[in-house]
Tab-separated table of C-alpha atoms and ligand atoms in Angstrom:
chain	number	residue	atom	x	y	z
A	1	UNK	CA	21.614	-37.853	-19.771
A	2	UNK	CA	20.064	-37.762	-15.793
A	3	UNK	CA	17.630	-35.683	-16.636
A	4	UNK	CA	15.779	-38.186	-20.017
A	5	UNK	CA	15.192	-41.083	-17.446
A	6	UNK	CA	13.012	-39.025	-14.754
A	7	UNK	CA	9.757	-38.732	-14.838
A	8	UNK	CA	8.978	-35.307	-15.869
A	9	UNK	CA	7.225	-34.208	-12.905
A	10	UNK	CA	10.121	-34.647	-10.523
A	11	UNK	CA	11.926	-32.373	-13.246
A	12	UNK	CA	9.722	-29.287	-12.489
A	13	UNK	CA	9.810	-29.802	-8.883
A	14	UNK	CA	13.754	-29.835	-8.648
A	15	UNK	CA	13.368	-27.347	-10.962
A	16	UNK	CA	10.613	-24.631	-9.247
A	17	UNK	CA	10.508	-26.247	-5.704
A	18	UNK	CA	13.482	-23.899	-3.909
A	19	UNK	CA	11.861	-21.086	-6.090
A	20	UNK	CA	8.334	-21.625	-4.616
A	21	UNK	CA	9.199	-22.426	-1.248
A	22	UNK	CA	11.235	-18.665	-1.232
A	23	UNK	CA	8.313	-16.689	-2.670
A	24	UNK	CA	6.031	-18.648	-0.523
A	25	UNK	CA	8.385	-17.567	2.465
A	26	UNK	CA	9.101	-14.012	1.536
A	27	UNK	CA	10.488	-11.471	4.461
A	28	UNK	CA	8.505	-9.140	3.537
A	29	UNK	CA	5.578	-10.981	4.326
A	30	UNK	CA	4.305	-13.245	7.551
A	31	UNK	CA	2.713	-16.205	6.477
A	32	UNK	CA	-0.325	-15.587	4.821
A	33	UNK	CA	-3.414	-15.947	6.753
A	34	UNK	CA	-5.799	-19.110	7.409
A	35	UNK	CA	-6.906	-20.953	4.906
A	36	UNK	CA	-5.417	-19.851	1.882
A	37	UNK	CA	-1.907	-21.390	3.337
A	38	UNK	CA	-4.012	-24.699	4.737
A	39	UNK	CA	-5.042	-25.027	1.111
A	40	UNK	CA	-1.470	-24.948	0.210
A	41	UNK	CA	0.211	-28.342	-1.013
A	42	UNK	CA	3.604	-28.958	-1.914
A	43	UNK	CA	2.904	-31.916	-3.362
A	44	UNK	CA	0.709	-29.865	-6.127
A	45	UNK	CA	2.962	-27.893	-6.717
A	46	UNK	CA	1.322	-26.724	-9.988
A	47	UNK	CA	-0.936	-24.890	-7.716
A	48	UNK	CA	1.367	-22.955	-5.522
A	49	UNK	CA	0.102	-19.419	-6.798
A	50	UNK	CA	3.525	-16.996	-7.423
A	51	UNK	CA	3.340	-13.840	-5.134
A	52	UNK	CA	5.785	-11.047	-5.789
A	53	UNK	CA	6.799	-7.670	-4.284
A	54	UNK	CA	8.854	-7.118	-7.569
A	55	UNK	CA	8.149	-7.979	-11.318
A	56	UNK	CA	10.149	-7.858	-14.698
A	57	UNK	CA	13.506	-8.524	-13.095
A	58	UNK	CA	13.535	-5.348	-10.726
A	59	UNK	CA	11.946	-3.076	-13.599
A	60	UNK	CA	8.410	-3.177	-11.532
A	61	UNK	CA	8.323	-2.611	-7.733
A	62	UNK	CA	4.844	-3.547	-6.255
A	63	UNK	CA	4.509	-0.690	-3.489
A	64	UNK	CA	1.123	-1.674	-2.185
A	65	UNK	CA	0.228	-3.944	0.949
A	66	UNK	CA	-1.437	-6.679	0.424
A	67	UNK	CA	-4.877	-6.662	1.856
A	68	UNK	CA	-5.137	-9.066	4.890
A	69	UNK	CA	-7.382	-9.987	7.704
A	70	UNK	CA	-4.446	-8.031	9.606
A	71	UNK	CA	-4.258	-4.679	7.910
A	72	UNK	CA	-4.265	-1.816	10.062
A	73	UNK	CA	-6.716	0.553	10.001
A	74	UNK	CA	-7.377	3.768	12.583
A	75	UNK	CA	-10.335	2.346	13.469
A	76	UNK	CA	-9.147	-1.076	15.537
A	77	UNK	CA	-6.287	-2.824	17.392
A	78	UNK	CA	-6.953	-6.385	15.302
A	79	UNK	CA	-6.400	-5.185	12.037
A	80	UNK	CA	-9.878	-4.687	9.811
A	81	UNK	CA	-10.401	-8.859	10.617
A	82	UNK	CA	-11.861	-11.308	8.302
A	83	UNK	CA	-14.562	-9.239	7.462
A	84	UNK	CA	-12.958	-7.863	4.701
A	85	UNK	CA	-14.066	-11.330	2.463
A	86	UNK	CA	-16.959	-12.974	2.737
A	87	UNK	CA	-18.013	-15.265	0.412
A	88	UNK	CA	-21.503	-14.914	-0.079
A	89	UNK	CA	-22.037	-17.642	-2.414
A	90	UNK	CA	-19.788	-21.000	-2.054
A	91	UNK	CA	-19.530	-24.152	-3.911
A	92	UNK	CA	-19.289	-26.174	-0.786
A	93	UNK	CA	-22.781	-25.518	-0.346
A	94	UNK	CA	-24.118	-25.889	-3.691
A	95	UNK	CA	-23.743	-23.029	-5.969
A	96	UNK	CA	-21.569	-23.557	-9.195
A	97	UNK	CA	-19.448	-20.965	-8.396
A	98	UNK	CA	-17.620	-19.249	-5.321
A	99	UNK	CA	-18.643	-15.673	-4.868
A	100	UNK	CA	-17.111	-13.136	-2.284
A	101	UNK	CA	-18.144	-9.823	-1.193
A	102	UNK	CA	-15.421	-7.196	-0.012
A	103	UNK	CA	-16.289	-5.055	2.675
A	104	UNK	CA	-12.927	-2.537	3.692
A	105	UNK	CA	-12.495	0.824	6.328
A	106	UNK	CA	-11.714	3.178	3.503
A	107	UNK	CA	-8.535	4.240	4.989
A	108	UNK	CA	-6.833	0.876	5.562
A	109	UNK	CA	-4.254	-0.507	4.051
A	110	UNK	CA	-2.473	1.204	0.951
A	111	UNK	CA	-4.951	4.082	0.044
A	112	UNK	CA	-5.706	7.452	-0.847
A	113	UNK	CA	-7.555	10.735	0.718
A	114	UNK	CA	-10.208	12.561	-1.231
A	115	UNK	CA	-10.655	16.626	-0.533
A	116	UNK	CA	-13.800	15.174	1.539
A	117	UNK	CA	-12.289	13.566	4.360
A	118	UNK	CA	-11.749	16.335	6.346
A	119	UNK	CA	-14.150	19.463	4.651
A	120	UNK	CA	-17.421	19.241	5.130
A	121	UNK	CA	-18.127	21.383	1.945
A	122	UNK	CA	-15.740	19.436	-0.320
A	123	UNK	CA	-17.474	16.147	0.949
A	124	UNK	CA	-21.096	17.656	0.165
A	125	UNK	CA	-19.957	19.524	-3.240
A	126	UNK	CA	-18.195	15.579	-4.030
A	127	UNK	CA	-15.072	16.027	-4.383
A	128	UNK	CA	-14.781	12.347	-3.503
A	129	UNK	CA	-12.396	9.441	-4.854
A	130	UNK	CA	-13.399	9.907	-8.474
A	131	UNK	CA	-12.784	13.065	-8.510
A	132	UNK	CA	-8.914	12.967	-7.993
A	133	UNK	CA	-6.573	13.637	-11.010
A	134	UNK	CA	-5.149	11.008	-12.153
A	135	UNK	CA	-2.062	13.234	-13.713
A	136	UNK	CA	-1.041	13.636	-10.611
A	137	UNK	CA	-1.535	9.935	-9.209
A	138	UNK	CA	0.794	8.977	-12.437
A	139	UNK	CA	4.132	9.854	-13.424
A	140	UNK	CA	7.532	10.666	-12.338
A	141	UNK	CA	8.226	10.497	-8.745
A	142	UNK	CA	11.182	11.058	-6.447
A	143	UNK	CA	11.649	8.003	-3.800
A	144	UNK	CA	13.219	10.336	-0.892
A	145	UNK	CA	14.711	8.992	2.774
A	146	UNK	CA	13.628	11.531	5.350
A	147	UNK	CA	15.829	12.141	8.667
A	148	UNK	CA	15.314	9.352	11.117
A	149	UNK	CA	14.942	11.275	14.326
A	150	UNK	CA	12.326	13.682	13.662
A	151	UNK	CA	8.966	14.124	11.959
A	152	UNK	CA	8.010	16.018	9.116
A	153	UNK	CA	9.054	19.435	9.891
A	154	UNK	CA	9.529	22.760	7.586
A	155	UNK	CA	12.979	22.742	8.744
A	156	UNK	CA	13.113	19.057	7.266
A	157	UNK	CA	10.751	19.689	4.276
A	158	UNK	CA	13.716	22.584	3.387
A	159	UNK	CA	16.734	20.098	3.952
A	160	UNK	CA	15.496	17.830	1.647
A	161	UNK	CA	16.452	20.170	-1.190
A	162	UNK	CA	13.690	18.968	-3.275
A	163	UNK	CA	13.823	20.781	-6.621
A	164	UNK	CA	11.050	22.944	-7.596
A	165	UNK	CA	9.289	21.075	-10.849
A	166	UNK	CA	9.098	17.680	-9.065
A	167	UNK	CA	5.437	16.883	-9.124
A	168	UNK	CA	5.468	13.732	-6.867
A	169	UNK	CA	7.354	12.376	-3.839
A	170	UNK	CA	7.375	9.342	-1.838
A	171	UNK	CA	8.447	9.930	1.724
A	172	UNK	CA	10.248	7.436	3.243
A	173	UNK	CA	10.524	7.399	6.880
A	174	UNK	CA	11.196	5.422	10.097
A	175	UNK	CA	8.448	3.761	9.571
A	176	UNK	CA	9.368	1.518	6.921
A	177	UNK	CA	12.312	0.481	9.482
A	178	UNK	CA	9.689	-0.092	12.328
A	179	UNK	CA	7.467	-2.140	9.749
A	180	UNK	CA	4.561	-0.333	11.313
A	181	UNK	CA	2.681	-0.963	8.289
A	182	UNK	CA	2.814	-4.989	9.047
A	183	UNK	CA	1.686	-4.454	12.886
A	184	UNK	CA	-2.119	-5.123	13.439
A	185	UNK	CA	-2.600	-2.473	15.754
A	186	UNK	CA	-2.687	1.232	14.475
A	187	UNK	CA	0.768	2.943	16.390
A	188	UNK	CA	0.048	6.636	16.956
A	189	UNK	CA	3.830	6.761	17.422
A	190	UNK	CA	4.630	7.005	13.487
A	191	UNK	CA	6.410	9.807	11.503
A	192	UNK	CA	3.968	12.108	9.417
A	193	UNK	CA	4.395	15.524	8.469
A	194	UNK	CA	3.610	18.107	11.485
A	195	UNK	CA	1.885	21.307	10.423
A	196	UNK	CA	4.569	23.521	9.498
A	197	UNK	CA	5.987	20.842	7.480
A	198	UNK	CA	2.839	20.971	5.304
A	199	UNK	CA	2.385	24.165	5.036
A	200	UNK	CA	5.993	24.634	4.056
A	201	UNK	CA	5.705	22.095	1.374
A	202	UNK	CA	2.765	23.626	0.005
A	203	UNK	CA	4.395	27.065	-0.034
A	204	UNK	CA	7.457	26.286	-1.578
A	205	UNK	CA	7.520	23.123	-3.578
A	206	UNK	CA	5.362	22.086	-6.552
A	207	UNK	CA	4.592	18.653	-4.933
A	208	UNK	CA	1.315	17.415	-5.978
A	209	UNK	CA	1.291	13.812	-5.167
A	210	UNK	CA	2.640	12.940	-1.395
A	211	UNK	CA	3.230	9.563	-0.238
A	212	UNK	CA	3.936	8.500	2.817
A	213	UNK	CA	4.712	4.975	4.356
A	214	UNK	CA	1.881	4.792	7.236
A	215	UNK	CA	-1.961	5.246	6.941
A	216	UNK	CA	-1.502	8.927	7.959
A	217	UNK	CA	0.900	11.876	5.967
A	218	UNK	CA	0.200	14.046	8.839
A	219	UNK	CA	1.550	12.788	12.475
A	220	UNK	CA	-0.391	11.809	15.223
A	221	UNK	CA	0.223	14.878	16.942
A	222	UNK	CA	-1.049	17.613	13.994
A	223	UNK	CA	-3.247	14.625	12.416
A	224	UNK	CA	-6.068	17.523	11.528
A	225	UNK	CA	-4.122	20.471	11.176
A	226	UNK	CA	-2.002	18.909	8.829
A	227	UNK	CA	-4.496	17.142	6.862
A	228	UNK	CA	-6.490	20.648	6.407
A	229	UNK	CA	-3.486	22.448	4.878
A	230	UNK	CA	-2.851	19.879	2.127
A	231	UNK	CA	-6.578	18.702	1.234
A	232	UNK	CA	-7.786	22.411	1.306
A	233	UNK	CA	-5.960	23.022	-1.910
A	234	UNK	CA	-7.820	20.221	-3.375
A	235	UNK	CA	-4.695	20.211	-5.768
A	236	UNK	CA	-2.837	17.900	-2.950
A	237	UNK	CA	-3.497	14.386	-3.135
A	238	UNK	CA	-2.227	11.967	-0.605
A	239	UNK	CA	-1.374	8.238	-0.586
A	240	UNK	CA	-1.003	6.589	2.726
A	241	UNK	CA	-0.069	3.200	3.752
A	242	UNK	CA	3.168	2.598	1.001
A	243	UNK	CA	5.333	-0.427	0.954
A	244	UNK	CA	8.951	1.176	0.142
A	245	UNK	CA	11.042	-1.448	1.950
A	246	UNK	CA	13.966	-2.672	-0.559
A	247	UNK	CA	13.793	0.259	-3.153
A	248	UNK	CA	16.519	2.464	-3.792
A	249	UNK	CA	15.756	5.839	-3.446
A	250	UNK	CA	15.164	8.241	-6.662
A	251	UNK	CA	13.564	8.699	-9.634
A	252	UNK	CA	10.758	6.513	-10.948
A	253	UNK	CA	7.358	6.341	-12.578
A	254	UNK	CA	4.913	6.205	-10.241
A	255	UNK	CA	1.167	4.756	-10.918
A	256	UNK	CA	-1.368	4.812	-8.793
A	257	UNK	CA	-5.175	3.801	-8.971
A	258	UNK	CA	-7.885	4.120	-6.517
A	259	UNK	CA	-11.126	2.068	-7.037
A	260	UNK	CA	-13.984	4.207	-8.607
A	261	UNK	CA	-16.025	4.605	-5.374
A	262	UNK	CA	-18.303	7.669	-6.047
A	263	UNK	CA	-19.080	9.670	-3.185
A	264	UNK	CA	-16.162	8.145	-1.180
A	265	UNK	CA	-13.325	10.379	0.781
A	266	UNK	CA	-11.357	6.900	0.702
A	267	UNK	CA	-10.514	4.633	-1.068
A	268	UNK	CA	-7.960	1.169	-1.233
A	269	UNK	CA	-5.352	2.143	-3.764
A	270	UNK	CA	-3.118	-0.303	-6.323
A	271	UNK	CA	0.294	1.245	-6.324
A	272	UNK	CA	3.200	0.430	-7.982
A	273	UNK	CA	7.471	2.247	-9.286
A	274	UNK	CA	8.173	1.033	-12.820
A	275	UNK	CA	12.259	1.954	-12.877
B	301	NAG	C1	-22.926	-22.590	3.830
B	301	NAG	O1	-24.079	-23.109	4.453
B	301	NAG	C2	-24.011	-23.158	5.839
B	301	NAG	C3	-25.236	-23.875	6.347
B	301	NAG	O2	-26.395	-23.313	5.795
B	301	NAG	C4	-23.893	-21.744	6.399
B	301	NAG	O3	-23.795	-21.773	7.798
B	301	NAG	C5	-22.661	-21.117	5.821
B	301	NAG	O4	-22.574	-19.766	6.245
B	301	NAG	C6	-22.699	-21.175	4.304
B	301	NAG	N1	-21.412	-20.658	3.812
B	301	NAG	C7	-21.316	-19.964	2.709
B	301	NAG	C8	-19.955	-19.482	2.373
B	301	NAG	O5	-22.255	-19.741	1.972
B	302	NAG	C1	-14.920	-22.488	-3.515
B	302	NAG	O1	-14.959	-23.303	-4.646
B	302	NAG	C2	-14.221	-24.509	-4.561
B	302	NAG	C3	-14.279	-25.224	-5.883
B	302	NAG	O2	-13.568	-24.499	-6.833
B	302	NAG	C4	-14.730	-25.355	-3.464
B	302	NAG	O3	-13.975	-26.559	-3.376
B	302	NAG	C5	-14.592	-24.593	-2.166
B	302	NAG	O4	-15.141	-25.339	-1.127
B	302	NAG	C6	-15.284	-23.265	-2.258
B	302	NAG	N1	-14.912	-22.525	-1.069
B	302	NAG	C7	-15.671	-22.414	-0.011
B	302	NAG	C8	-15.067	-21.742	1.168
B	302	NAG	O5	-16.816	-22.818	-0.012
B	303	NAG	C1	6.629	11.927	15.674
B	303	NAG	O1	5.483	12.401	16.315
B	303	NAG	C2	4.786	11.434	17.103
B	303	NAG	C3	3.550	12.083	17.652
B	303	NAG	O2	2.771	12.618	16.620
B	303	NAG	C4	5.703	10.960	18.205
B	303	NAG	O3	5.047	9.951	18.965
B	303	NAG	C5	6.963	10.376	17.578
B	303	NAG	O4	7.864	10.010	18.594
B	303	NAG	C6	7.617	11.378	16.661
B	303	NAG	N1	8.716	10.706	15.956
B	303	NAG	C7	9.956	11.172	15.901
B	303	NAG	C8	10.966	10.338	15.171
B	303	NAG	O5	10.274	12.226	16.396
């Protein structure tokens, strides 16, 4: 047989190359940045790490951005830079071991909103990150496509027909289709849920856990007004930033988890649909 005179290395490289070189390609990504991909060797191929949006053969959808010197934040047009990773103690000069400090805006990226971040008196009574429930960050959720043409309006909220007993929905909107979540620069042109919307969610669903696919729920336009009628509750928590390209809509398990930050209204969050 061919395959009993090669050398066994060639083997695994005919075997994993195309593999590697289509995860190390994948559309839902740009190239990584700087000098993770100059490290990169095809000729080592050992040491090509894997990188995957979806795990278990489509049982495990990874619906968090990855963190990158170019994820958007409110607070700049460049992304949060490459700030966010510092290494603070490096074997190139000496130590025996490589050692980074991570320094992140709050509200970039995939993350989630504590009471806090917009009342005063929730932020000084700490209702921060650690207090959220995580009942409500995990279990079922509804994956839901919202109309194209329009923000987040009672009148959509109501044509959505979401049943009353669904705890948890992930809004999918227009901007998944604009990838607005891949641009550097923060677009104040994105869909989010306008006032009414809220309100009319609150009112008449039991929706606990919103998710939406930009780094605000509430648009541009009503960006307080809508935040204020879903944190005042403090029963409302809301996940900004999703990755929800490629998923089908409907029902999954949802779990999310927020770092531990006490005293935080913010906080990076690890989300992902098990099917
Ligand atoms: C390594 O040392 C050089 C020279 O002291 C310094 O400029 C650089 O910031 C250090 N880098 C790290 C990662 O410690
Ligand atoms: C981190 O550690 C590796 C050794 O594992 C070393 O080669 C590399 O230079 C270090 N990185 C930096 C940026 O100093
Ligand atoms: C949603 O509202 C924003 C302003 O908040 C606006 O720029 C955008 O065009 C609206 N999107 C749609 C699809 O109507």
């Amino acid at each position: 047989m061919l395959a009993r005179k090669m050398n066994p290395r060639f083997i695994y490289l005919m075997l994993f190359l195309p593999s590697m070189i289509v995860s190390s390609q994948d559309s839902a990504y740009p190239p990584l940045y700087g000098y993770i991909q100059d490290s990169w060797s095809i000729i080592d191929s050992e040491l090509i790490p894997q990188r995957r949006e979806v795990y278990g053969n489509g049982k495990i959808y990874d619906i968090t951005h990855r963190i990158t010197s170019g994820t958007p934040s409110g607070l700049s047009e460049d992304g949060i830079g490459d700030e966010y990773l510092k290494l603070y103690e490096s074997m190139k000069n000496g130590s025996d071991y490589n050692f980074s400090v991570i320094k992140l805006p709050a509200h970039s990226g995939t993350h989630v909103d504590a009471p806090g971040h917009m009342f005063q008196n929730y932020f000084e009574a700490g209702f921060d990150i650690d207090s959220l429930d995580l009942d409500v960050l995990n279990g079922p959720a509804l994956l839901v496509d919202v109309p194209r043409d329009k923000n987040i309006t009672a009148e959509v909220m109501k044509s959505l027909n979401i049943p009353k007993g669904v705890k948890r929905v992930l809004f999918r909107t227009l901007n998944t289709d604009r990838r607005l979540m891949w641009q550097k620069r923060f677009d104040t042109s994105y869909v989010g849920f306008m006032k009414d919307g809220a309100q009319w969610l609150k009112d008449n669903t039991d929706i606990k856990l919103v998710g939406i696919d930009y780094l605000s729920v509430a648009a541009y336009d009503d960006l307080i007004p809508s935040h204020l009628v879903f944190l005042e509750s403090r029963e409302i928590i809301l996940v900004e930033g999703l990755k929800l390209e490629d998923i089908q809509a409907g029902i999954y398990n949802v779990h999310c988890l927020p770092l531990r930050l006490l005293g935080a209204e913010g906080s990076p969050i690890r989300c992902i649909l098990i099917k």
